Amino acid sequence: MSVHAIAAVLSGQIPPGSRLTVQGWVRTRRDSKAGLSFIAVHDGSCFDPLQIVVSAELSNYRSEVLHLTAGCALRVRGELVASAGKGQTVELRAESIETIGGIDDPETYPVAPKPHSFEYLRTVAHLRPRTNSIGAVARVRHCLSQAIHRFFHERGYFWVHTPIITASDCEGAGALFRVSTLDGLNPPRTPEGQVDFSRDFFGRETFLTVSGQLNVEAYCLALSKVYTFGPTFRAENSNTSRHLAEFWMIEPETAFADLHANADLAEALLKFIFRALLEERVDDLAFFAQRIDKTCIHRLEQVVNTPFERMEYGEAIRILENAGETFEFPIRWGVDLQSEHERYLTEQHVGRPLVLVNYPKEIKSFYMRLNDDGRTVAAMDVLVPGIGEIVGGSQREERLTVLDARLDEMGINKIAYNWYRDLRRYGSVPHAGFGLGFERTVSYATGMSNVRDVIPFPRTPRSADF
Amino acid sequence: MSVHAIAAVLSGQIPPGSRLTVQGWVRTRRDSKAGLSFIAVHDGSCFDPLQIVVSAELSNYRSEVLHLTAGCALRVRGELVASAGKGQTVELRAESIETIGGIDDPETYPVAPKPHSFEYLRTVAHLRPRTNSIGAVARVRHCLSQAIHRFFHERGYFWVHTPIITASDCEGAGALFRVSTLDGLNPPRTPEGQVDFSRDFFGRETFLTVSGQLNVEAYCLALSKVYTFGPTFRAENSNTSRHLAEFWMIEPETAFADLHANADLAEALLKFIFRALLEERVDDLAFFAQRIDKTCIHRLEQVVNTPFERMEYGEAIRILENAGETFEFPIRWGVDLQSEHERYLTEQHVGRPLVLVNYPKEIKSFYMRLNDDGRTVAAMDVLVPGIGEIVGGSQREERLTVLDARLDEMGINKIAYNWYRDLRRYGSVPHAGFGLGFERTVSYATGMSNVRDVIPFPRTPRSADF
């Protein structure tokens, strides 16, 4: 009898009357007075479990079936039949039930079927994917990941694996994790008494990357369209619901593209992946809408169906100044926008996704292209209702003299960026890219408010368990 | 005039007579006596450049066109016409040529069109994707990556992002990189004089992962079918053509699967991705076959078209003992196979890919399932002609008592594996998985003999440039 994933069984691919095998774990068991048991079996392939109907006539009914508890692993053979019950169209009439793995002390099973807080579930991160919510997150993560790869592949972008260990600190922004094999207690020292990193594994001091952008620009100026999708790191001591020390980021980079084309790409990407999610994970989204965040499906549909507004930073400042709102952080031309400002703009003012462009150069990175006004750079942030910034990007400074002036202005050592400067010395072209934080995207799509609950094993200050 | 990727132009999608724009970089320029110039323009979208035919009548012909050198960035508008020349079916008759970015001193352009050794190209890793070979590698990497995701997605596997920073050292095998934010010179110390890692970022000593397997097993026992595709690290001081300190690995894990199903999956994966490569990257493979390794296409076809042989480790030992070959490493039951043995078996003895199964437990990891003979474990290696081992995997020990006995036998601290042991305590099921080293796969597919040349920015002992 062939083995089927429950997703295939519930999708209607298999006609009632078929005999088949499913394998999975007990979610619930209910025994009727009529001498039948109903077991919900889940295998993770979709949100819903399959209902198994077990007759008391099964040889191991009393010895085994009546002792099954949540989490027990089963192999069930039987006949698929149309179901008269609520909540399912088919059910499996068991001809045999085999317990593959039991539960050691059901009373203390850490993810027994009762309400658990997300805080608690983080302490059992190895078991929490067995819960409705974290299982659904895992499938949504997968769906969005695949959609991202598909989006870029269909448009001729190449996935480039930029390095994780790096000797450069990108924009000098963000605290770094050091990567080393030196003796932590008694590191070798230079004559001046400093740590002698020349004797470290890489012969120099190295860190975990905060962004693949600079590296992927090198590939952009050879292959035209490229992107990264990989882990990035910030050693910031931020204990918030929006920060992780280790998170995944998507960073496309396009040659011969300006800021406008860059914003078009970001809009197309978000629309594409959220459309895929709405189509492919109806089951999980229904759960999130019902139990986590009523607005999540509406929010995704809004992104998919609404053209994004475009607005100059300067215009945004005027709007905020005249908003008649009391903001915690005062607003004037030159300041970086805070979450409260971003959310006012996208939620109150335009009521849809918003691309803000052309920020003051003082609040942006050295590699962003200087505009002709001499005081703004071709930066962009994509803001969405409910979360604020979800994408940050820019057109890159492709003119070596302008780049050098910016590096000098910001007191950055040009030598360390010689290879990056080479890209402007040899066949430089206008190019642009952006970063999409993957966990914030999953958080946005599901309504899961803490990014620690949308990554399998979160790394945060004082926590690297499992 | 619409902009087209050269891949689209050369694929025949655009009818001759169309007027269009292409953007890219000069590969070569040749001037004929008839007052025409021929410029090969490349944009990275495919292996071949597009031939641009430039008439001397263009207004900037003398001032600009005749000065173009390799690497200059261009925007060319013109009419696509059928080509009478060798090597291309269409060419672009230029109506205008615009130089977007020049070359600062063509004489010293680091990747000027002349033969460069791969060793040299590693020193200009930011520019080497502009060369034929490294550009082709990048497209092959992308094609294989996409095929891997597609393969698993189509079979109901979920991509799980396992953590990069970890407090566990997996199997105790392999040297580790420490990840820390402590002061390297004067770290805080415990009263006993050791480094006080409780004051480090994560409140404990942490490392870069050597494998996502243990973590992904937790998701396997919730979602049934999962895989990782991410960076992994080894701090081994190995300066060989097969070792990187940072490399990418694919690790599927399947619930309710035994070693046989695991071997089937590995075989299906390799066949699928190499078939995709043969179909999708005809251009790049033709280059590798012509310039790097004559046998590479044949080798891929062999994997795709030949059923893999299966063989017991014990049988392999008998064959090697009776081979009449002089091996550098002597062979007897109980030893780990060396590359020379693996290659003899797959190349000389069976002449096709080979899955070796059931190795002595002493040479394998604690998590591999003990066979009923009590002296072998359900491990497998997939060996392929030309390279030897390309996949290593096993059925996992799902029985807690047996796992504990193995941990004790190997002197491993059980406490550190409590969460992993939980997976055997609650709803344990037979499950199996394997690891596919991505760089070795790309190396195998292209014939590029050094893995440093198949990853964009290689990290090896004393080298973390760019």
PDB file of C-alpha atoms in Angstrom, chain B residues 64-192:
ATOM      1  CA  GLU B  64      35.433  56.608 -28.775  1.00  0.00           C
ATOM      2  CA  VAL B  65      34.865  53.278 -30.503  1.00  0.00           C
ATOM      3  CA  LEU B  66      38.451  52.924 -31.692  1.00  0.00           C
ATOM      4  CA  HIS B  67      39.644  53.401 -28.104  1.00  0.00           C
ATOM      5  CA  LEU B  68      37.457  50.765 -26.509  1.00  0.00           C
ATOM      6  CA  THR B  69      39.336  48.055 -24.634  1.00  0.00           C
ATOM      7  CA  ALA B  70      38.385  44.922 -22.737  1.00  0.00           C
ATOM      8  CA  GLY B  71      36.246  45.687 -19.711  1.00  0.00           C
ATOM      9  CA  CYS B  72      34.760  48.976 -20.931  1.00  0.00           C
ATOM     10  CA  ALA B  73      31.048  49.221 -20.153  1.00  0.00           C
ATOM     11  CA  LEU B  74      28.756  50.028 -23.066  1.00  0.00           C
ATOM     12  CA  ARG B  75      25.178  50.713 -23.977  1.00  0.00           C
ATOM     13  CA  VAL B  76      24.538  49.780 -27.592  1.00  0.00           C
ATOM     14  CA  ARG B  77      21.412  50.463 -29.603  1.00  0.00           C
ATOM     15  CA  GLY B  78      20.946  48.930 -32.990  1.00  0.00           C
ATOM     16  CA  GLU B  79      19.248  46.461 -35.264  1.00  0.00           C
ATOM     17  CA  LEU B  80      19.526  42.736 -34.810  1.00  0.00           C
ATOM     18  CA  VAL B  81      20.586  41.092 -38.054  1.00  0.00           C
ATOM     19  CA  ALA B  82      21.391  37.557 -39.159  1.00  0.00           C
ATOM     20  CA  SER B  83      25.126  37.023 -39.062  1.00  0.00           C
ATOM     21  CA  ALA B  84      27.192  35.561 -41.840  1.00  0.00           C
ATOM     22  CA  GLY B  85      30.182  35.224 -39.538  1.00  0.00           C
ATOM     23  CA  LYS B  86      31.370  32.090 -37.809  1.00  0.00           C
ATOM     24  CA  GLY B  87      30.284  31.378 -34.255  1.00  0.00           C
ATOM     25  CA  GLN B  88      27.062  33.345 -34.108  1.00  0.00           C
ATOM     26  CA  THR B  89      23.688  33.365 -35.832  1.00  0.00           C
ATOM     27  CA  VAL B  90      22.833  36.992 -35.096  1.00  0.00           C
ATOM     28  CA  GLU B  91      24.739  40.184 -34.528  1.00  0.00           C
ATOM     29  CA  LEU B  92      23.791  43.731 -33.619  1.00  0.00           C
ATOM     30  CA  ARG B  93      24.359  46.485 -36.166  1.00  0.00           C
ATOM     31  CA  ALA B  94      25.086  49.467 -33.950  1.00  0.00           C
ATOM     32  CA  GLU B  95      23.166  52.707 -34.419  1.00  0.00           C
ATOM     33  CA  SER B  96      24.705  54.227 -31.322  1.00  0.00           C
ATOM     34  CA  ILE B  97      27.355  53.222 -28.828  1.00  0.00           C
ATOM     35  CA  GLU B  98      27.632  54.924 -25.492  1.00  0.00           C
ATOM     36  CA  THR B  99      30.539  54.319 -23.146  1.00  0.00           C
ATOM     37  CA  ILE B 100      29.161  53.992 -19.621  1.00  0.00           C
ATOM     38  CA  GLY B 101      32.390  53.204 -17.801  1.00  0.00           C
ATOM     39  CA  GLY B 102      35.948  53.139 -19.082  1.00  0.00           C
ATOM     40  CA  ILE B 103      39.042  51.270 -17.980  1.00  0.00           C
ATOM     41  CA  ASP B 104      41.553  53.125 -15.885  1.00  0.00           C
ATOM     42  CA  ASP B 105      44.833  52.212 -17.623  1.00  0.00           C
ATOM     43  CA  PRO B 106      44.051  49.262 -19.939  1.00  0.00           C
ATOM     44  CA  GLU B 107      47.677  48.128 -19.740  1.00  0.00           C
ATOM     45  CA  THR B 108      47.274  47.178 -16.093  1.00  0.00           C
ATOM     46  CA  TYR B 109      43.652  45.977 -16.148  1.00  0.00           C
ATOM     47  CA  PRO B 110      44.004  42.922 -13.878  1.00  0.00           C
ATOM     48  CA  VAL B 111      41.761  40.671 -15.978  1.00  0.00           C
ATOM     49  CA  ALA B 112      42.779  41.845 -19.440  1.00  0.00           C
ATOM     50  CA  PRO B 113      42.047  39.181 -22.084  1.00  0.00           C
ATOM     51  CA  LYS B 114      45.117  36.985 -21.887  1.00  0.00           C
ATOM     52  CA  PRO B 115      45.809  33.677 -20.152  1.00  0.00           C
ATOM     53  CA  HIS B 116      45.741  33.940 -16.366  1.00  0.00           C
ATOM     54  CA  SER B 117      46.442  31.136 -13.939  1.00  0.00           C
ATOM     55  CA  PHE B 118      43.699  30.243 -11.473  1.00  0.00           C
ATOM     56  CA  GLU B 119      46.189  31.001  -8.698  1.00  0.00           C
ATOM     57  CA  TYR B 120      46.559  34.533  -9.995  1.00  0.00           C
ATOM     58  CA  LEU B 121      42.806  34.976 -10.445  1.00  0.00           C
ATOM     59  CA  ARG B 122      42.271  34.179  -6.753  1.00  0.00           C
ATOM     60  CA  THR B 123      44.240  37.325  -5.956  1.00  0.00           C
ATOM     61  CA  VAL B 124      41.673  39.343  -7.934  1.00  0.00           C
ATOM     62  CA  ALA B 125      38.587  37.472  -6.763  1.00  0.00           C
ATOM     63  CA  HIS B 126      36.555  40.689  -7.091  1.00  0.00           C
ATOM     64  CA  LEU B 127      37.279  40.838 -10.828  1.00  0.00           C
ATOM     65  CA  ARG B 128      37.624  37.163 -11.755  1.00  0.00           C
ATOM     66  CA  PRO B 129      33.876  36.608 -12.404  1.00  0.00           C
ATOM     67  CA  ARG B 130      34.535  38.695 -15.535  1.00  0.00           C
ATOM     68  CA  THR B 131      36.617  35.853 -16.958  1.00  0.00           C
ATOM     69  CA  ASN B 132      35.139  33.040 -19.042  1.00  0.00           C
ATOM     70  CA  SER B 133      35.918  30.327 -16.534  1.00  0.00           C
ATOM     71  CA  ILE B 134      34.831  31.951 -13.273  1.00  0.00           C
ATOM     72  CA  GLY B 135      31.752  33.496 -14.896  1.00  0.00           C
ATOM     73  CA  ALA B 136      30.757  30.040 -16.149  1.00  0.00           C
ATOM     74  CA  VAL B 137      31.314  28.609 -12.661  1.00  0.00           C
ATOM     75  CA  ALA B 138      28.969  31.237 -11.213  1.00  0.00           C
ATOM     76  CA  ARG B 139      26.194  30.315 -13.635  1.00  0.00           C
ATOM     77  CA  VAL B 140      26.704  26.600 -13.000  1.00  0.00           C
ATOM     78  CA  ARG B 141      26.583  27.222  -9.225  1.00  0.00           C
ATOM     79  CA  HIS B 142      23.330  29.085  -9.651  1.00  0.00           C
ATOM     80  CA  CYS B 143      21.813  26.415 -11.889  1.00  0.00           C
ATOM     81  CA  LEU B 144      22.705  23.621  -9.464  1.00  0.00           C
ATOM     82  CA  SER B 145      21.453  25.653  -6.465  1.00  0.00           C
ATOM     83  CA  GLN B 146      18.106  26.283  -8.097  1.00  0.00           C
ATOM     84  CA  ALA B 147      17.805  22.661  -9.142  1.00  0.00           C
ATOM     85  CA  ILE B 148      18.465  21.558  -5.562  1.00  0.00           C
ATOM     86  CA  HIS B 149      15.682  23.772  -4.215  1.00  0.00           C
ATOM     87  CA  ARG B 150      13.347  22.675  -6.988  1.00  0.00           C
ATOM     88  CA  PHE B 151      14.088  18.999  -6.378  1.00  0.00           C
ATOM     89  CA  PHE B 152      13.224  19.196  -2.705  1.00  0.00           C
ATOM     90  CA  HIS B 153      10.262  21.527  -3.132  1.00  0.00           C
ATOM     91  CA  GLU B 154       8.649  19.241  -5.704  1.00  0.00           C
ATOM     92  CA  ARG B 155       9.021  16.320  -3.303  1.00  0.00           C
ATOM     93  CA  GLY B 156       7.432  18.075  -0.341  1.00  0.00           C
ATOM     94  CA  TYR B 157      10.636  18.910   1.554  1.00  0.00           C
ATOM     95  CA  PHE B 158      10.812  22.140   3.536  1.00  0.00           C
ATOM     96  CA  TRP B 159      13.969  24.284   3.587  1.00  0.00           C
ATOM     97  CA  VAL B 160      14.944  24.848   7.216  1.00  0.00           C
ATOM     98  CA  HIS B 161      17.469  27.531   8.133  1.00  0.00           C
ATOM     99  CA  THR B 162      19.501  25.848  10.853  1.00  0.00           C
ATOM    100  CA  PRO B 163      21.671  28.089  13.024  1.00  0.00           C
ATOM    101  CA  ILE B 164      25.170  29.170  12.020  1.00  0.00           C
ATOM    102  CA  ILE B 165      26.272  30.115  15.522  1.00  0.00           C
ATOM    103  CA  THR B 166      26.031  27.144  17.837  1.00  0.00           C
ATOM    104  CA  ALA B 167      27.031  26.121  21.321  1.00  0.00           C
ATOM    105  CA  SER B 168      27.380  22.463  20.337  1.00  0.00           C
ATOM    106  CA  ASP B 169      30.198  20.944  18.358  1.00  0.00           C
ATOM    107  CA  CYS B 170      28.002  18.361  16.605  1.00  0.00           C
ATOM    108  CA  GLU B 171      29.970  15.162  16.482  1.00  0.00           C
ATOM    109  CA  GLY B 172      33.111  16.390  18.191  1.00  0.00           C
ATOM    110  CA  ALA B 173      34.687  16.018  14.783  1.00  0.00           C
ATOM    111  CA  GLY B 174      36.453  18.869  13.093  1.00  0.00           C
ATOM    112  CA  ALA B 175      38.161  21.926  14.501  1.00  0.00           C
ATOM    113  CA  LEU B 176      35.923  24.853  15.348  1.00  0.00           C
ATOM    114  CA  PHE B 177      35.930  28.603  14.885  1.00  0.00           C
ATOM    115  CA  ARG B 178      35.059  30.439  18.066  1.00  0.00           C
ATOM    116  CA  VAL B 179      32.514  33.296  17.787  1.00  0.00           C
ATOM    117  CA  SER B 180      32.922  35.948  20.455  1.00  0.00           C
ATOM    118  CA  THR B 181      32.580  39.596  21.334  1.00  0.00           C
ATOM    119  CA  LEU B 182      34.848  39.401  24.385  1.00  0.00           C
ATOM    120  CA  ASP B 183      37.903  41.611  24.573  1.00  0.00           C
ATOM    121  CA  GLY B 184      40.502  39.480  22.807  1.00  0.00           C
ATOM    122  CA  LEU B 185      43.394  40.890  24.769  1.00  0.00           C
ATOM    123  CA  ASN B 186      41.996  40.878  28.282  1.00  0.00           C
ATOM    124  CA  PRO B 187      39.002  38.575  28.396  1.00  0.00           C
ATOM    125  CA  PRO B 188      37.061  38.354  31.658  1.00  0.00           C
ATOM    126  CA  ARG B 189      38.233  35.429  33.741  1.00  0.00           C
ATOM    127  CA  THR B 190      36.586  32.999  36.104  1.00  0.00           C
ATOM    128  CA  PRO B 191      37.971  32.618  39.638  1.00  0.00           C
ATOM    129  CA  GLU B 192      39.747  29.524  38.325  1.00  0.00           C
TER     130      GLU B 192
END
